[in-house]
XYZ file of C-alpha atoms in Angstrom:
339
model
C 13.659 -16.912 -4.857
C 16.839 -14.831 -5.363
C 18.169 -13.025 -2.317
C 17.837 -9.588 -3.931
C 14.122 -10.163 -4.537
C 13.645 -11.572 -1.038
C 15.086 -8.372 0.395
C 13.878 -5.792 -2.127
C 10.198 -6.842 -2.267
C 9.535 -6.517 1.504
C 11.420 -3.203 1.543
C 9.164 -1.916 -1.245
C 6.033 -3.072 0.583
C 7.093 -1.572 3.922
C 7.999 1.681 2.144
C 4.632 1.755 0.390
C 2.879 1.118 3.722
C 4.824 4.001 5.258
C 3.784 6.386 2.472
C 0.217 5.101 2.731
C 0.074 5.756 6.486
C -0.807 9.495 6.275
C -3.750 8.707 3.980
C -4.912 5.965 6.358
C -4.739 8.359 9.312
C -6.994 10.734 7.362
C -9.448 7.889 6.736
C -8.381 6.921 3.204
C -6.744 3.723 1.919
C -6.963 1.963 5.287
C -7.745 -1.444 3.687
C -4.752 -0.949 1.387
C -2.544 -0.144 4.375
C -3.560 -3.387 6.098
C -2.943 -5.360 2.922
C 0.508 -3.823 2.489
C 1.403 -4.602 6.108
C 0.220 -8.225 5.888
C 1.960 -8.726 2.527
C 5.163 -7.162 3.849
C 5.069 -9.457 6.899
C 4.518 -12.451 4.610
C 7.528 -11.703 2.413
C 9.661 -10.638 5.387
C 9.455 -14.239 6.654
C 10.947 -15.598 3.414
C 14.683 -14.847 3.825
C 16.355 -17.797 5.538
C 17.992 -15.786 8.363
C 14.644 -14.222 9.303
C 12.840 -17.554 8.936
C 15.282 -19.325 11.239
C 15.154 -16.637 13.925
C 11.347 -16.510 13.944
C 11.048 -20.302 13.819
C 13.451 -20.734 16.717
C 11.281 -18.327 18.708
C 8.166 -20.359 17.779
C 9.711 -23.649 18.882
C 11.820 -24.756 15.919
C 9.086 -26.948 14.383
C 8.651 -25.034 11.124
C 5.694 -23.136 12.564
C 6.955 -20.160 10.546
C 6.074 -22.136 7.420
C 2.463 -22.327 8.604
C 2.511 -18.646 9.588
C 3.775 -17.688 6.135
C 0.957 -19.569 4.392
C -1.698 -18.218 6.781
C -0.533 -14.646 6.177
C -0.566 -15.270 2.422
C -4.200 -16.426 2.612
C -5.086 -13.426 4.767
C -3.444 -11.110 2.225
C -5.430 -12.761 -0.568
C -8.674 -12.274 1.367
C -7.887 -8.626 2.106
C -7.082 -7.863 -1.516
C -10.206 -9.684 -2.678
C -12.362 -7.515 -0.403
C -10.563 -4.337 -1.500
C -10.932 -5.116 -5.197
C -14.578 -6.175 -4.945
C -15.382 -2.981 -3.067
C -13.517 -0.905 -5.632
C -15.283 -2.354 -8.674
C -18.762 -2.477 -7.128
C -20.862 0.605 -7.828
C -22.485 0.512 -4.374
C -19.521 -0.921 -2.502
C -19.091 -4.391 -1.145
C -21.965 -5.812 0.887
C -21.637 -7.070 4.448
C -22.465 -10.599 3.292
C -19.686 -10.451 0.710
C -17.228 -9.377 3.393
C -18.382 -12.205 5.637
C -18.078 -14.693 2.777
C -14.487 -13.644 2.098
C -13.651 -13.865 5.810
C -15.344 -17.276 6.037
C -13.495 -18.700 3.040
C -10.162 -17.409 4.356
C -10.938 -18.810 7.806
C -11.857 -22.225 6.405
C -8.675 -22.413 4.314
C -6.474 -21.424 7.254
C -8.329 -23.933 9.484
C -7.769 -26.677 6.911
C -4.092 -25.727 6.706
C -3.785 -25.786 10.495
C -5.344 -29.265 10.612
C -3.027 -30.608 7.925
C 0.021 -28.917 9.417
C -0.359 -29.971 13.040
C -1.589 -33.498 12.264
C 1.290 -34.406 9.954
C 4.827 -35.406 10.859
C 6.267 -33.734 7.753
C 6.429 -30.446 9.639
C 9.212 -31.949 11.768
C 11.217 -33.022 8.756
C 13.394 -31.007 6.423
C 10.997 -31.180 3.486
C 9.227 -27.827 3.771
C 12.062 -26.212 1.828
C 11.473 -28.630 -1.047
C 9.122 -27.578 -3.809
C 7.257 -30.840 -4.399
C 7.164 -33.960 -2.260
C 5.345 -37.224 -2.968
C 3.142 -36.974 0.139
C -0.571 -36.315 -0.168
C -0.863 -34.389 3.132
C 2.015 -32.045 2.300
C 0.750 -31.569 -1.270
C -2.806 -30.918 -0.106
C -1.546 -28.371 2.405
C 0.441 -26.453 -0.203
C -2.363 -26.743 -2.775
C -4.756 -24.743 -0.603
C -2.474 -21.731 -0.925
C -1.886 -22.238 -4.645
C -5.619 -22.448 -5.378
C -6.312 -19.315 -3.335
C -3.523 -17.486 -5.178
C -4.892 -18.558 -8.559
C -8.329 -17.251 -7.605
C -6.782 -13.973 -6.454
C -4.829 -13.622 -9.701
C -7.857 -14.099 -11.947
C -10.168 -11.883 -9.863
C -7.779 -8.959 -9.455
C -6.352 -9.016 -12.994
C -9.879 -8.973 -14.449
C -10.793 -5.979 -12.281
C -7.593 -4.119 -13.235
C -7.943 -4.719 -16.965
C -11.584 -3.642 -16.847
C -10.726 -0.426 -15.031
C -7.564 0.773 -16.809
C -9.419 2.634 -19.560
C -11.623 4.414 -16.994
C -8.717 6.050 -15.187
C -7.534 9.516 -16.177
C -4.324 9.544 -14.119
C -1.318 8.096 -15.901
C 0.231 7.034 -12.591
C -2.870 4.990 -11.740
C -2.775 3.287 -15.118
C 0.858 2.356 -14.554
C -0.103 0.981 -11.141
C -2.806 -1.197 -12.683
C -0.398 -2.504 -15.335
C 2.071 -3.556 -12.620
C -0.685 -5.216 -10.565
C -1.881 -7.101 -13.658
C 1.687 -8.233 -14.371
C 1.955 -9.445 -10.783
C -1.301 -11.385 -11.168
C 0.049 -13.075 -14.289
C 3.156 -14.107 -12.364
C 1.074 -15.423 -9.458
C -1.213 -17.372 -11.810
C 1.753 -18.980 -13.590
C 3.337 -19.857 -10.243
C 0.117 -21.433 -8.945
C -0.631 -23.409 -12.121
C 2.929 -24.728 -12.465
C 2.980 -25.631 -8.770
C -0.322 -27.516 -8.951
C 0.709 -29.358 -12.123
C 4.155 -30.268 -10.804
C 2.726 -31.407 -7.470
C 0.291 -33.709 -9.282
C 3.154 -35.130 -11.386
C 5.290 -35.733 -8.306
C 2.425 -37.669 -6.699
C 2.052 -39.886 -9.779
C 5.796 -40.302 -10.294
C 8.026 -40.274 -7.164
C 11.029 -39.884 -9.478
C 9.697 -36.647 -10.938
C 12.390 -33.991 -11.435
C 11.350 -30.356 -11.575
C 13.396 -28.935 -14.443
C 13.220 -27.445 -17.933
C 10.954 -24.580 -18.987
C 8.506 -25.100 -16.078
C 11.305 -24.458 -13.589
C 12.521 -21.382 -15.521
C 8.989 -19.967 -15.733
C 8.414 -20.821 -12.069
C 11.569 -18.947 -11.030
C 10.750 -15.910 -13.185
C 7.212 -15.703 -11.816
C 8.566 -15.778 -8.254
C 10.736 -12.790 -9.099
C 8.239 -10.793 -11.147
C 5.118 -11.257 -9.016
C 6.202 -9.816 -5.645
C 8.148 -6.916 -7.147
C 5.351 -5.974 -9.559
C 2.740 -6.258 -6.811
C 4.793 -4.076 -4.483
C 5.294 -1.432 -7.181
C 1.706 -1.578 -8.420
C 0.022 -1.300 -5.042
C 2.432 1.251 -3.665
C 3.130 3.464 -6.666
C 0.097 5.773 -6.555
C 0.073 5.993 -2.769
C 3.806 6.770 -2.782
C 3.493 9.460 -5.460
C 0.485 11.001 -3.710
C 2.392 10.905 -0.432
C 5.376 12.673 -1.998
C 3.128 15.294 -3.619
C 1.290 15.852 -0.347
C 4.570 16.041 1.561
C 5.994 18.588 -0.881
C 2.867 20.745 -0.617
C 2.916 20.571 3.182
C 6.589 21.570 3.181
C 5.938 24.575 0.905
C 2.904 25.554 2.995
C 5.010 25.520 6.143
C 7.842 27.533 4.565
C 5.445 30.194 3.274
C 3.586 30.249 6.597
C 6.896 30.947 8.335
C 7.741 33.747 5.892
C 4.338 35.434 5.825
C 3.723 35.437 9.591
C 5.880 38.519 10.460
C 3.995 40.569 7.848
C 0.692 39.150 9.135
C 1.558 40.262 12.700
C 2.506 43.765 11.524
C -0.505 44.404 9.312
C -3.053 42.958 11.722
C -1.969 45.356 14.487
C -4.213 47.986 12.917
C -7.232 45.651 12.616
C -6.903 42.781 15.105
C -10.645 42.092 14.929
C -10.183 40.767 11.359
C -8.152 37.810 12.558
C -9.812 34.469 13.249
C -6.586 32.509 13.103
C -5.083 31.541 16.426
C -1.816 33.025 17.570
C 1.092 30.674 17.064
C 4.617 30.972 18.385
C 7.428 30.830 15.874
C 8.374 27.261 16.901
C 4.675 26.404 16.733
C 4.664 27.196 13.021
C 7.026 24.286 12.464
C 4.779 21.667 14.072
C 1.230 22.970 13.584
C -1.123 20.575 11.841
C -2.617 21.601 8.486
C -0.188 24.449 7.754
C -2.012 25.046 4.466
C -5.184 26.004 6.336
C -3.342 28.539 8.518
C -1.493 29.856 5.468
C -4.748 30.469 3.603
C -6.358 32.182 6.598
C -3.424 34.534 7.065
C -3.299 35.287 3.357
C -7.031 36.233 3.361
C -6.629 38.349 6.501
C -3.653 40.207 4.989
C -5.633 40.950 1.806
C -8.642 42.117 3.855
C -6.417 44.385 5.897
C -4.885 45.914 2.773
C -8.338 46.465 1.266
C -9.481 48.300 4.397
C -6.314 50.395 4.628
C -4.486 50.598 1.261
C -2.040 53.129 2.709
C -0.157 50.472 4.658
C 3.318 50.022 3.264
C 4.162 46.689 1.672
C 7.659 46.191 0.335
C 8.368 44.501 -2.972
C 9.715 41.470 -1.090
C 6.536 41.234 0.964
C 4.388 41.607 -2.164
C 6.372 38.795 -3.732
C 5.578 36.587 -0.728
C 1.875 37.484 -0.999
C 1.893 36.549 -4.693
C 3.598 33.228 -3.954
C 1.085 32.413 -1.226
C -1.764 33.271 -3.593
C -0.439 30.860 -6.197
C 0.094 28.199 -3.549
C -3.395 28.464 -2.064
C -5.506 29.288 -5.120
C -4.358 26.708 -7.671
C -6.802 23.780 -7.484
C -5.271 20.303 -7.191
C -5.354 17.929 -10.112
C -8.693 16.101 -10.121
C -8.446 12.549 -8.834
C -10.995 9.860 -9.597
C -12.518 8.214 -6.565
C -14.326 5.433 -8.379
C -13.165 2.079 -9.648
C -9.865 0.479 -8.783
C -8.338 3.891 -8.032
C -9.727 3.442 -4.518
C -7.278 0.551 -4.156
C -4.078 2.055 -5.590
């Protein structure tokens, strides 16, 4: 895989996980956050400098190769659970979760058995694509088969759900995820076919259109998956961050007027007193902004003689627009719960 992809894909996944973190803290997209973290860890192990450092720490026996495959299987299992829960009308059942965990556990156990029982892990063949050894081929095939299953399952769910989504950004996300699934499926099928050919013919040379397609799929799949799974969460995070910033700025600007007007009717205030520095760090600034806006309007209704300058009226109007405009409706059904 080209160096730029090896570096760019993990950066995209870590960035998406960072933008997804606020939603996870609020109780949303937690499964997606875990998937992004596991996927980012998986791809972070790919660059040779990182691989060598981690492997030296683990004993220098290519244990990082096993760790990479185990994380890939775990990522597949997580995404399978997320997608099945998203496309199921009543959510995923406990038995379905257990089945996914069991299948992932069995595959990783089989990989561990093949890895630690074979001597190939001590040889410099793990960097080779296809080797005429049944134990090495069987080990790699477990990951390829799991990836093929993931590609078919997730792409089917995405294609079925695209037309149901009203948000353009979500549709773009699903297109990127589907493109990633196509790349993963091509990679898995070419790998399985080439591995079988190398077992039949020790002189097999991996070249021609299969190698070109294989290389393209390795570039397209991780980048498309990173963009697809992180796009909506990133955009929502940016929108939420912009709103929070504007809420905090307006809260800072409206507070002096709030203090002045409420002096005549302190009993109208239910909002807690905040110091000026406290306005910069208070949680949910939008909630405090709305409360102070309502209390200012109530005060002016009770005593219309209170003087309000044109600048202060402008601030009141801006706060009204900020707090009264309803957010764009977001679907909470289907695959939108994933991306």
